[in-house]
mmCIF file of C-alpha atoms and ligand atoms in Angstrom:
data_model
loop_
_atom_site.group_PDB
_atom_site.id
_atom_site.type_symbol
_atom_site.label_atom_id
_atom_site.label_comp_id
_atom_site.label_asym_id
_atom_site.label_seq_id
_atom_site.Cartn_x
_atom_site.Cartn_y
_atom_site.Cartn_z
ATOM 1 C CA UNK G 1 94.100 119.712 106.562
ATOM 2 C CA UNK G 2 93.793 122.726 104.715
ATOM 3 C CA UNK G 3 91.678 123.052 101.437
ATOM 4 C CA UNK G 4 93.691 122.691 98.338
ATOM 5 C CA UNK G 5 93.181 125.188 95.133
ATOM 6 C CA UNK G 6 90.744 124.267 92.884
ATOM 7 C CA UNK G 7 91.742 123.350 89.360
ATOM 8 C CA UNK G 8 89.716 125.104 87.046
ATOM 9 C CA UNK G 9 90.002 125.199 83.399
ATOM 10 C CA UNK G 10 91.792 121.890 83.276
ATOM 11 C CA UNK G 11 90.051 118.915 81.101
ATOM 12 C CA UNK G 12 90.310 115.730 83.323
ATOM 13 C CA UNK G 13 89.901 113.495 80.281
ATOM 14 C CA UNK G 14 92.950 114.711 78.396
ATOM 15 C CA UNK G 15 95.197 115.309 81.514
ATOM 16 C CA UNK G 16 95.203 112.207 83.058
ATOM 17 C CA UNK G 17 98.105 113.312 85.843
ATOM 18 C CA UNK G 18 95.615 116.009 87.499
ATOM 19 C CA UNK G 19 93.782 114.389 90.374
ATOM 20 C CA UNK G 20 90.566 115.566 91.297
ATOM 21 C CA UNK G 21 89.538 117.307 94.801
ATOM 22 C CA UNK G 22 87.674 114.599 96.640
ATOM 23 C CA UNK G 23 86.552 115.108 100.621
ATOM 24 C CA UNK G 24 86.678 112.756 103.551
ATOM 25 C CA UNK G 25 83.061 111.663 104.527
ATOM 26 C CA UNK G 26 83.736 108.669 107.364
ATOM 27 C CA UNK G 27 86.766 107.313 108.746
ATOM 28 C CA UNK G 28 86.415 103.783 110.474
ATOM 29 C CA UNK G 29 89.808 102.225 111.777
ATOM 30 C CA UNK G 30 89.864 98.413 111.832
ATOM 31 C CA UNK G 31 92.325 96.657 113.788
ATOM 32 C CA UNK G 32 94.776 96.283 110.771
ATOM 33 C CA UNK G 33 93.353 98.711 108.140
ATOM 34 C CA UNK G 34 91.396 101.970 108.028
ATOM 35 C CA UNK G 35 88.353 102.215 106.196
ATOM 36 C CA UNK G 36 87.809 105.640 103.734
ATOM 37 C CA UNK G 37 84.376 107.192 102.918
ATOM 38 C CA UNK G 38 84.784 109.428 99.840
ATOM 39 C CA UNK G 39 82.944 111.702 98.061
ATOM 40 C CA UNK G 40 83.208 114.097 94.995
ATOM 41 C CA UNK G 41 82.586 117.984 95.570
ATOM 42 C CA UNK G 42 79.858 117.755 92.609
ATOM 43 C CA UNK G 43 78.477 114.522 94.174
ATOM 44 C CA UNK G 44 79.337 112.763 91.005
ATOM 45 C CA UNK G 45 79.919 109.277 91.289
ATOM 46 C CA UNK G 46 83.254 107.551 91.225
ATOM 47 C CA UNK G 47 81.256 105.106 88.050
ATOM 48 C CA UNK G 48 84.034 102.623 88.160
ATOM 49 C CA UNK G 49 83.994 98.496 87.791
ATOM 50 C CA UNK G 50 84.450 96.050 90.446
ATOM 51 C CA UNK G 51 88.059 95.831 90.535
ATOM 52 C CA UNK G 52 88.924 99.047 89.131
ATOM 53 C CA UNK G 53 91.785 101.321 91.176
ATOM 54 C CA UNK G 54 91.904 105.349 91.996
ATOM 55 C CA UNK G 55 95.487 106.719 91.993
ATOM 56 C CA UNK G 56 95.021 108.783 95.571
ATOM 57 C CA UNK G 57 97.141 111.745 96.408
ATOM 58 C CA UNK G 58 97.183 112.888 99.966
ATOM 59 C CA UNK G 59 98.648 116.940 99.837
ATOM 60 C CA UNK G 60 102.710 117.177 100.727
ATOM 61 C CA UNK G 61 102.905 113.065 101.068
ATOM 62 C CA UNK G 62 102.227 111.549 97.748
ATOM 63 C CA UNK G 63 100.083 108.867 95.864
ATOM 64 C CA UNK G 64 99.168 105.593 95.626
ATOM 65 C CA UNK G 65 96.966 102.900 94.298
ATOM 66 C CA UNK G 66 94.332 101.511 95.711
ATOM 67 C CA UNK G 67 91.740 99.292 94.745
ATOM 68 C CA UNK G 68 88.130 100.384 95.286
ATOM 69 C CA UNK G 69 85.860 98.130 97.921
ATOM 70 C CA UNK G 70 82.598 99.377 97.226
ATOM 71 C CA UNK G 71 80.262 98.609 94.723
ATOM 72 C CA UNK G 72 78.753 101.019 91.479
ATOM 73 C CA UNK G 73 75.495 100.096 92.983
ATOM 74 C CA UNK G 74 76.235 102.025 96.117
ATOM 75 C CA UNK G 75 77.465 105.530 93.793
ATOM 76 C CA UNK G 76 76.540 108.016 96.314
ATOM 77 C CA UNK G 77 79.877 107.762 97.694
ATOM 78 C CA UNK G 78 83.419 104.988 97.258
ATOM 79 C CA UNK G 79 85.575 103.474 99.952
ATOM 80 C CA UNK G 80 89.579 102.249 100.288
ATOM 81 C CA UNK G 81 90.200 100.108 102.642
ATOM 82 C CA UNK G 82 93.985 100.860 103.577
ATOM 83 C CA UNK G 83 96.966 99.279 105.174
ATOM 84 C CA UNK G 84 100.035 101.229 106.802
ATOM 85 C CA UNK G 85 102.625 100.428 104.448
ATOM 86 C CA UNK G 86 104.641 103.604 103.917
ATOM 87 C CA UNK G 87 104.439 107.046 103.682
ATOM 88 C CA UNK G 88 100.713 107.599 101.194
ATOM 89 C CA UNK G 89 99.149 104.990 103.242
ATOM 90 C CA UNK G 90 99.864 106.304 106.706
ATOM 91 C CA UNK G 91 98.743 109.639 105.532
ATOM 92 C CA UNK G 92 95.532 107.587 104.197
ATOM 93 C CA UNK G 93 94.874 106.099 107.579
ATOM 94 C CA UNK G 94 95.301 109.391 109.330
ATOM 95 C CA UNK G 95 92.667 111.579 107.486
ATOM 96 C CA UNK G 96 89.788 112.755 109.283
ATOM 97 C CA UNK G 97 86.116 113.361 107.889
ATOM 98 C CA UNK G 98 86.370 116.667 105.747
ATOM 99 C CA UNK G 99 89.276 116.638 104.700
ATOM 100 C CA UNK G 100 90.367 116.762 100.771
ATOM 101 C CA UNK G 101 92.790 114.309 98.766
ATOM 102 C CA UNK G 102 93.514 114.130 95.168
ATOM 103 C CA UNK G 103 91.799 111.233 93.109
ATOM 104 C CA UNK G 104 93.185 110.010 89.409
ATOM 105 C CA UNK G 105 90.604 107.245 87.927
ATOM 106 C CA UNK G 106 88.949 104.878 87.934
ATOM 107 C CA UNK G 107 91.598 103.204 86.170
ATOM 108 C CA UNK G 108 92.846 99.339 85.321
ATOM 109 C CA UNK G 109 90.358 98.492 81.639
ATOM 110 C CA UNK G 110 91.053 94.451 83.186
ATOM 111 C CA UNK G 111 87.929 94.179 86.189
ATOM 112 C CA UNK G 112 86.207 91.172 86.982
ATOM 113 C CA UNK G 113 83.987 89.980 84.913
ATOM 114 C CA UNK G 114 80.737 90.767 85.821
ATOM 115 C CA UNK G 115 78.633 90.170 82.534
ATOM 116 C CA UNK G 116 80.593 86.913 81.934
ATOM 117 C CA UNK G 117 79.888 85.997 85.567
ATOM 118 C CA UNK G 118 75.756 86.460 85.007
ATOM 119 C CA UNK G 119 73.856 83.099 85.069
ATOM 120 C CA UNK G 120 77.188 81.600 86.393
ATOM 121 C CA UNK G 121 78.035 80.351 89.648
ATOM 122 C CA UNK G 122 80.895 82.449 91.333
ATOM 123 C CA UNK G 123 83.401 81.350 93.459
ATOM 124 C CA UNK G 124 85.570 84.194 94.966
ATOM 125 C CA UNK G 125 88.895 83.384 97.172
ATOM 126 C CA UNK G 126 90.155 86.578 98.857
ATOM 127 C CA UNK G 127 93.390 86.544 101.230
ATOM 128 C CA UNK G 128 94.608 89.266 103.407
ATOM 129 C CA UNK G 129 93.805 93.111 102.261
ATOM 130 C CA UNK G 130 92.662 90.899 98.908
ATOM 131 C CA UNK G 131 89.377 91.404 100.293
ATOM 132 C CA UNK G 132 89.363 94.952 99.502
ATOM 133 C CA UNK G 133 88.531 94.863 95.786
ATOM 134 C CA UNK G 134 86.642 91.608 96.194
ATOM 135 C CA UNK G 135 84.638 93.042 98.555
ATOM 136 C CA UNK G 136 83.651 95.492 95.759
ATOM 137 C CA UNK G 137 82.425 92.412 93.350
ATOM 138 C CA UNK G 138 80.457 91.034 96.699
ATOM 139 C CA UNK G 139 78.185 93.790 97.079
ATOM 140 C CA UNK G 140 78.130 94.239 93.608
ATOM 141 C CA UNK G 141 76.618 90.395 92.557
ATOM 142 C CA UNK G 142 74.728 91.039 96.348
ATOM 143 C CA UNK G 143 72.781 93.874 95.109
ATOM 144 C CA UNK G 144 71.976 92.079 92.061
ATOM 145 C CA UNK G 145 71.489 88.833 93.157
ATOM 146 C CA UNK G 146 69.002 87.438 91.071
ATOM 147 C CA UNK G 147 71.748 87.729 87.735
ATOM 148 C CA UNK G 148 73.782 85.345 89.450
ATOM 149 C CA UNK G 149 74.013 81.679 90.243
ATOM 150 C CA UNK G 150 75.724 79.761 93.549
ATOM 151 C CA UNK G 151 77.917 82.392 95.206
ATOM 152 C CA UNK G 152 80.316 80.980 96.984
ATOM 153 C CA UNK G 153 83.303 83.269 98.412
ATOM 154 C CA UNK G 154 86.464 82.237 100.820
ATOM 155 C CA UNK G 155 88.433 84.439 102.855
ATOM 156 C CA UNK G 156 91.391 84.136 104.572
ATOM 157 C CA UNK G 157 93.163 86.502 106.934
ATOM 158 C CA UNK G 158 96.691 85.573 109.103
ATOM 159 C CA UNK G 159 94.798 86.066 112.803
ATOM 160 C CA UNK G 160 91.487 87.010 113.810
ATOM 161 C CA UNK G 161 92.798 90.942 114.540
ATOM 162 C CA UNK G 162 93.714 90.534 110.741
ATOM 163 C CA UNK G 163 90.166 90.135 109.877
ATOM 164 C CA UNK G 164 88.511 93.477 107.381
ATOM 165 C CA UNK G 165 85.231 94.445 107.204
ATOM 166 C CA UNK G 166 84.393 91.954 110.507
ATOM 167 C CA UNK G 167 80.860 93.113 110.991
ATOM 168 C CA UNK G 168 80.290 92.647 107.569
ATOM 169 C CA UNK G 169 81.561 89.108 107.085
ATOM 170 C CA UNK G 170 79.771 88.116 109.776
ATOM 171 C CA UNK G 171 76.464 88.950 107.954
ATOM 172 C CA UNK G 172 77.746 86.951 105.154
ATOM 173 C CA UNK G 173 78.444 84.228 107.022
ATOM 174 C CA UNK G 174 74.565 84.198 108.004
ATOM 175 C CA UNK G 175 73.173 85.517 104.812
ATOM 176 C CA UNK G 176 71.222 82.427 103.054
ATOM 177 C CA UNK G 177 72.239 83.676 99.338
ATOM 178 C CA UNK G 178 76.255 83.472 99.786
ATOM 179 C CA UNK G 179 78.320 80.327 101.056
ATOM 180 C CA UNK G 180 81.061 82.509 103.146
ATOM 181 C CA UNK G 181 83.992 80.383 104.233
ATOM 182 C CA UNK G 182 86.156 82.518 106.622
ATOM 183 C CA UNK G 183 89.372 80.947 108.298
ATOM 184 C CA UNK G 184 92.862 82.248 109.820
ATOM 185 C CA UNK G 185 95.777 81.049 110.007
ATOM 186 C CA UNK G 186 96.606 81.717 113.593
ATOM 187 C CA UNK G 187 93.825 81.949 115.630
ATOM 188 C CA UNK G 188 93.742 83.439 119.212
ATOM 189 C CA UNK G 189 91.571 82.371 122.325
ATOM 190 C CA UNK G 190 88.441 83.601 121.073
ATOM 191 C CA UNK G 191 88.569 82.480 117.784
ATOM 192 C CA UNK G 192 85.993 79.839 117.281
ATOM 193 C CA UNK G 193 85.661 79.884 113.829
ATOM 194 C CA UNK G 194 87.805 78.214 111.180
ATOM 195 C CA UNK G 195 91.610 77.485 111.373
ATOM 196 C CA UNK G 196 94.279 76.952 108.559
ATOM 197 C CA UNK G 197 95.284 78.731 105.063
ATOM 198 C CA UNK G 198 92.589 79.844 102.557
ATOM 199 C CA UNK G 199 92.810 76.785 100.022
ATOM 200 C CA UNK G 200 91.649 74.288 102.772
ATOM 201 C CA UNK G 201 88.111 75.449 102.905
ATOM 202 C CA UNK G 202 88.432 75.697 98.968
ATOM 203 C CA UNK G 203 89.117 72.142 99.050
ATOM 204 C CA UNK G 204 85.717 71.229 100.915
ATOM 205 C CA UNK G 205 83.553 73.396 97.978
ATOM 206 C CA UNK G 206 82.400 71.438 95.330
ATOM 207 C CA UNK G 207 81.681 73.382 91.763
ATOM 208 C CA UNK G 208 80.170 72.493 89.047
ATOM 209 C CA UNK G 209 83.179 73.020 86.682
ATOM 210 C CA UNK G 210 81.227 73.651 83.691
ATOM 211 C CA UNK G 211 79.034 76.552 84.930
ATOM 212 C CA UNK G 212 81.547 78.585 87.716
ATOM 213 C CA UNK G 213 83.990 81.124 87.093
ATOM 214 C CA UNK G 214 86.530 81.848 90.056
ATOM 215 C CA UNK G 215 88.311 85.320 91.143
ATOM 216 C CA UNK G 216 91.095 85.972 93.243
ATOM 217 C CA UNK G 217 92.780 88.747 94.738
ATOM 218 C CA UNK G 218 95.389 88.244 97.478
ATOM 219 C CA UNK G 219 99.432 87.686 97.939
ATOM 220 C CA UNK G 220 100.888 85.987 95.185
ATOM 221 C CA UNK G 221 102.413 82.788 96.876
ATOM 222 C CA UNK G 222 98.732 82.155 97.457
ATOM 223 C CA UNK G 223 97.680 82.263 93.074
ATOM 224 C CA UNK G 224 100.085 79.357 92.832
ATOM 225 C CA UNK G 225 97.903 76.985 95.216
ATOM 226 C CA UNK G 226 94.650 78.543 94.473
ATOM 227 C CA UNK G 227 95.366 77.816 90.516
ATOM 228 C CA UNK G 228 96.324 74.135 91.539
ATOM 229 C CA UNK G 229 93.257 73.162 93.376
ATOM 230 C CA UNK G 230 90.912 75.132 90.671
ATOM 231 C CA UNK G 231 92.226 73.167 87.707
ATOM 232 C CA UNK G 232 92.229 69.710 90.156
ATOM 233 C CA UNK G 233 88.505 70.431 89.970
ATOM 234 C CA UNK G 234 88.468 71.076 86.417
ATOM 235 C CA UNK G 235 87.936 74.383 86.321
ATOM 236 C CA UNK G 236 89.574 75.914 83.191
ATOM 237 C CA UNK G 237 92.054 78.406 82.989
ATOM 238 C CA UNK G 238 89.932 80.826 80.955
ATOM 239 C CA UNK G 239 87.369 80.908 83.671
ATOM 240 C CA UNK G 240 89.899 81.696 86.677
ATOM 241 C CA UNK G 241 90.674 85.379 86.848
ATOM 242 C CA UNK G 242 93.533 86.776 89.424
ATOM 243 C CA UNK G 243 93.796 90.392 90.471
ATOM 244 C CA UNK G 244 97.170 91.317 90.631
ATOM 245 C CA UNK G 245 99.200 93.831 92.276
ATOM 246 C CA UNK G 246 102.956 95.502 91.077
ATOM 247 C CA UNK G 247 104.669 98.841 91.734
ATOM 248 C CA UNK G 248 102.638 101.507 90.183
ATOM 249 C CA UNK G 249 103.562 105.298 89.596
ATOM 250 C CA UNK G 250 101.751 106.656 86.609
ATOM 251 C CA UNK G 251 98.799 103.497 86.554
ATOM 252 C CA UNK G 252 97.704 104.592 83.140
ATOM 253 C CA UNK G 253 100.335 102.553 80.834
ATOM 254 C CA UNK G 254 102.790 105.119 80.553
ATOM 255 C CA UNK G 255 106.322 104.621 82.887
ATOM 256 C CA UNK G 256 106.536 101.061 82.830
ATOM 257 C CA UNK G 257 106.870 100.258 86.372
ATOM 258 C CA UNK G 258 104.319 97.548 86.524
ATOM 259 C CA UNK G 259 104.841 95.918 83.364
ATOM 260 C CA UNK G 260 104.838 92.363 83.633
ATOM 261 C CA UNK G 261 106.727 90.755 79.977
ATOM 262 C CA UNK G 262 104.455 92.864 77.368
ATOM 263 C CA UNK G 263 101.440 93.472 80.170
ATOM 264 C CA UNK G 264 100.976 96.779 81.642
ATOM 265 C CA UNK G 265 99.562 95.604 84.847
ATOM 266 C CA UNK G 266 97.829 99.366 85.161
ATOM 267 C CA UNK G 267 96.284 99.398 82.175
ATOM 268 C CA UNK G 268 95.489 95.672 80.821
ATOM 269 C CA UNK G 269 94.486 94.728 84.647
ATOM 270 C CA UNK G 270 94.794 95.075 87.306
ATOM 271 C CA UNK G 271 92.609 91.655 86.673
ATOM 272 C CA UNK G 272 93.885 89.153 84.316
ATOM 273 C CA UNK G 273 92.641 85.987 82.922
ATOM 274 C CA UNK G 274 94.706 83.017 83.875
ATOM 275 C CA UNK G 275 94.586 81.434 80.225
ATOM 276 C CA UNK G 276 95.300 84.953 79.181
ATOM 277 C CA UNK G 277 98.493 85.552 81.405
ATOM 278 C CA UNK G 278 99.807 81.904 81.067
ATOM 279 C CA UNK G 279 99.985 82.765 77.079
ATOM 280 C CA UNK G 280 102.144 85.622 77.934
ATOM 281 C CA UNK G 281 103.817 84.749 80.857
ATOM 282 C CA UNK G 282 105.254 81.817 82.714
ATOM 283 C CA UNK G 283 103.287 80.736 85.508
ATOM 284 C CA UNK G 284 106.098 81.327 87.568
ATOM 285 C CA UNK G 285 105.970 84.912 87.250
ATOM 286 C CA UNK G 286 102.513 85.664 87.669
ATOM 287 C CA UNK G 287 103.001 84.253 91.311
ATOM 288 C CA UNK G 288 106.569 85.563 92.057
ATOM 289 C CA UNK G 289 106.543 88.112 94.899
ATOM 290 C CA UNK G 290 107.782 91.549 92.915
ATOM 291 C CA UNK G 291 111.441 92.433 92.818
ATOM 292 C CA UNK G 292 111.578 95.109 95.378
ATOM 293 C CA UNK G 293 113.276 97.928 92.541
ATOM 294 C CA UNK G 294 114.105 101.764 92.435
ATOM 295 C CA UNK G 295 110.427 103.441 92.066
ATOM 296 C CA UNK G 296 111.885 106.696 91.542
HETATM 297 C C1 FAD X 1 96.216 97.883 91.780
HETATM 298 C C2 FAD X 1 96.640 98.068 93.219
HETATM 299 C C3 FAD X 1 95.667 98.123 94.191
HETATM 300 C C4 FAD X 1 96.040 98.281 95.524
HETATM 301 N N1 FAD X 1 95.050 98.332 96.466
HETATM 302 C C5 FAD X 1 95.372 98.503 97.759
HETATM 303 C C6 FAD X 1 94.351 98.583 98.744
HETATM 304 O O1 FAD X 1 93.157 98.474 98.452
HETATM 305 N N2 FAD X 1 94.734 98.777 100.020
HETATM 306 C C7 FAD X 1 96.055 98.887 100.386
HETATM 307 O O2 FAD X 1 96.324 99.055 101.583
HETATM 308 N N3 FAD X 1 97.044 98.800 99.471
HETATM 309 C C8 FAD X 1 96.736 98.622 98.179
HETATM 310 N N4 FAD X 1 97.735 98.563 97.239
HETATM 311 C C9 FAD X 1 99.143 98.647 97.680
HETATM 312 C C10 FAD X 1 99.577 100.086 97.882
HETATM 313 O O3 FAD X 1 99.422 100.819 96.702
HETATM 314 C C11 FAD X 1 101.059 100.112 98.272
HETATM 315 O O4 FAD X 1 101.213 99.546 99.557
HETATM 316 C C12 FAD X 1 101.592 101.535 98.225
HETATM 317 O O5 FAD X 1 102.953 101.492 97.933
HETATM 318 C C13 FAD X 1 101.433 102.305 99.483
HETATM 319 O O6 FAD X 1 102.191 103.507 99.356
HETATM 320 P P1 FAD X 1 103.104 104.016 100.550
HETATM 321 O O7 FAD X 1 103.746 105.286 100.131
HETATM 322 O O8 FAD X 1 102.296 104.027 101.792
HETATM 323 O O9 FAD X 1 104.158 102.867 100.734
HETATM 324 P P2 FAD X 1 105.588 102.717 100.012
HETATM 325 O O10 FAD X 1 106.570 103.543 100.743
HETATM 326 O O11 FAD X 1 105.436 102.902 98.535
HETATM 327 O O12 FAD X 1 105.832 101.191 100.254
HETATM 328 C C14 FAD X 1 105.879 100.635 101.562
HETATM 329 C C15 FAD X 1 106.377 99.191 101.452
HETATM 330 O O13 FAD X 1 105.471 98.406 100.644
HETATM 331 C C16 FAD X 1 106.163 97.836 99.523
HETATM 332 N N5 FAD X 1 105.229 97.937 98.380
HETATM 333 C C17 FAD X 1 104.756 99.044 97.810
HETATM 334 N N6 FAD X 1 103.926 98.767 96.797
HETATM 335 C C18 FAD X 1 103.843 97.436 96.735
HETATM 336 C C19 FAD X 1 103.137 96.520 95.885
HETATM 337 N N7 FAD X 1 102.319 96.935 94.903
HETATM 338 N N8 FAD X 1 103.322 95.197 96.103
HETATM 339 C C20 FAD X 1 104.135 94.770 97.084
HETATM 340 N N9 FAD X 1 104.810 95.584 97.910
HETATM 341 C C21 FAD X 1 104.679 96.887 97.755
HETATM 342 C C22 FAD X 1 107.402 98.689 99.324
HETATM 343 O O14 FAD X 1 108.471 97.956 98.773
HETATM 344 C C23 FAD X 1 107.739 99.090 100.750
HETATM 345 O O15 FAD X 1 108.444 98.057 101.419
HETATM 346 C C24 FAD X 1 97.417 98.396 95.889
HETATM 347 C C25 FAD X 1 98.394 98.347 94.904
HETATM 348 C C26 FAD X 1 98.021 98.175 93.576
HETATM 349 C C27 FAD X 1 99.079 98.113 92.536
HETATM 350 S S1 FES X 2 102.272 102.179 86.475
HETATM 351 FE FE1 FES X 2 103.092 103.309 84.831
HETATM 352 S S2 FES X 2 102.874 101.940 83.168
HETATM 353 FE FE2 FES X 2 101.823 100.947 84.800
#
């Protein structure tokens, strides 16, 4: 892919729409998502949050959000984790090492809460490509274990093929400091792990309801249930935080696309308190799958 012009003279903080040149370092295909290594030509790092998003531009295709699934304490380079959906995100899964997209962010001031989460136990429940910005928040409390209490995180995926980051998880599931609960929905011959949707192992996990706060990123039919079984353990709403996803085209809180009743889902999340969204919202629509609408 050839090199793009650079952009001199232009000031990044006050011209939010210009991406920035960043370059390809690994590509790693997964059965159902590609994996992106990314670095800045200065060798800057990306300095975002766990569950902060880039706004990536890939030349002649266009852009699209996606969440960043690697951790601040890794800053010598950031990763997407990307499905095929469209047009952005085939061109996403197609790069090759060197070459250049655009990059707009970190952005999204709503990220999981990683200072309120110190001394507390954390319970994380990712399902599907929710894994990618949880995964993020993994290494993150990983590499600073000792700030933490009980980590406890459960992952779902539709089949075994559907599984990301597989070599991964399966240190988790043998690393003594995390409780890793993996389980599909549809498991093939080889599967020998766990079978059925990603609140059953939830339902096995006991907290202490007093001392845990809970994160989830994943479709929304799965918030509804998740919420249900974290408040039938007591867990309160203010302590249950959901990453959620709408149509974005500016993601800085300027076209309106993702709002959500007076919420800019760009800017005030992408991660929301549940007490916080059920004052603003009715629980109905913080779990509704998105109108598909006119994004032009
Ligand atoms: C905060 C945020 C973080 C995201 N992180 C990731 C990530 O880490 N990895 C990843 O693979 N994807 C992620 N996405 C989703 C990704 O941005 C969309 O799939 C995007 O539209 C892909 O662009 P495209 O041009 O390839 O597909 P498009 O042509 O825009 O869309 C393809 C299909 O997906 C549907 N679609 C598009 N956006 C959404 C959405 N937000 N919710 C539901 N359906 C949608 C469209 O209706 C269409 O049917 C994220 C989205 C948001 C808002
Ligand atoms: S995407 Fe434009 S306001 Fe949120």
């Amino acid at each position: 892919m050839a090199e793009p012009a650079k952009n001199q003279a232009v000031d990044r903080t006050r011209i939010f729409y210009v991406p920035e040149r960043a370059r390809v370092m690994t590509t790693r295909q997964e059965p159902s998502a590609t994996f992106v290594e990314l670095g800045f030509e200065d060798g800057r790092p990306l300095n975002h949050h766990p569950g902060q998003f880039v706004q990536v531009s890939v030349f002649g295709y266009g852009e699209a959000p996606i969440s960043v699934c690697s951790s601040p304490t890794r800053p010598e380079s950031f990763a997407l984790c990307v499905q095929s959906m469209g047009n952005v995100s085939r061109a996403i899964a197609d790069l090759t090492p060197g070459d250049w997209v655009g990059i707009r962010g970190p952005y999204g001031r709503g990220c999981f809460p990683i200072d309120r989460m110190k001394n507390k136990d954390v319970l994380l429940i990712a399902g599907g490509i929710g894994m990618a910005p949880l995964r993020g928040l993994i290494q993150f409390i990983c590499d600073n274990r000792d700030d933490y209490g009980r980590f406890m995180v459960v992952y779902g995926a539709k089949t075994p093929s559907d599984i990301l980051f597989r070599e991964e998880t399966e240190q988790w599931t043998e690393n003594p400091d995390l409780d890793f609960y993996r389980t599909v929905d549809e498991p093939d011959d080889e599967w020998e792990g766990r079978t059925g949707v990603v609140t059953e192992p939830l339902k096995e996990i006991d907290i202490d309801p007093e001392n845990t706060i809970a994160a989830a990123c994943g479709p929304p039919v799965m918030f509804r249930f998740i919420a249900m079984d974290l408040l039938k353990k007591k867990l309160p709403e203010e302590r249950i935080y959901f990453s959620l996803e709408r149509r974005f085209k500016c993601g800085i809180g300027k076209c309106g696309h993702c709002q959500l009743n007076d919420l800019y889902v760009c800017q005030d999340g992408p991660v929301f308190r549940y007490a916080d969204l059920l004052k603003r919202t009715e629980a109905g629509e913080v779990w509704a799958p998105e109108k598909d609408q006119d994004t032009a």
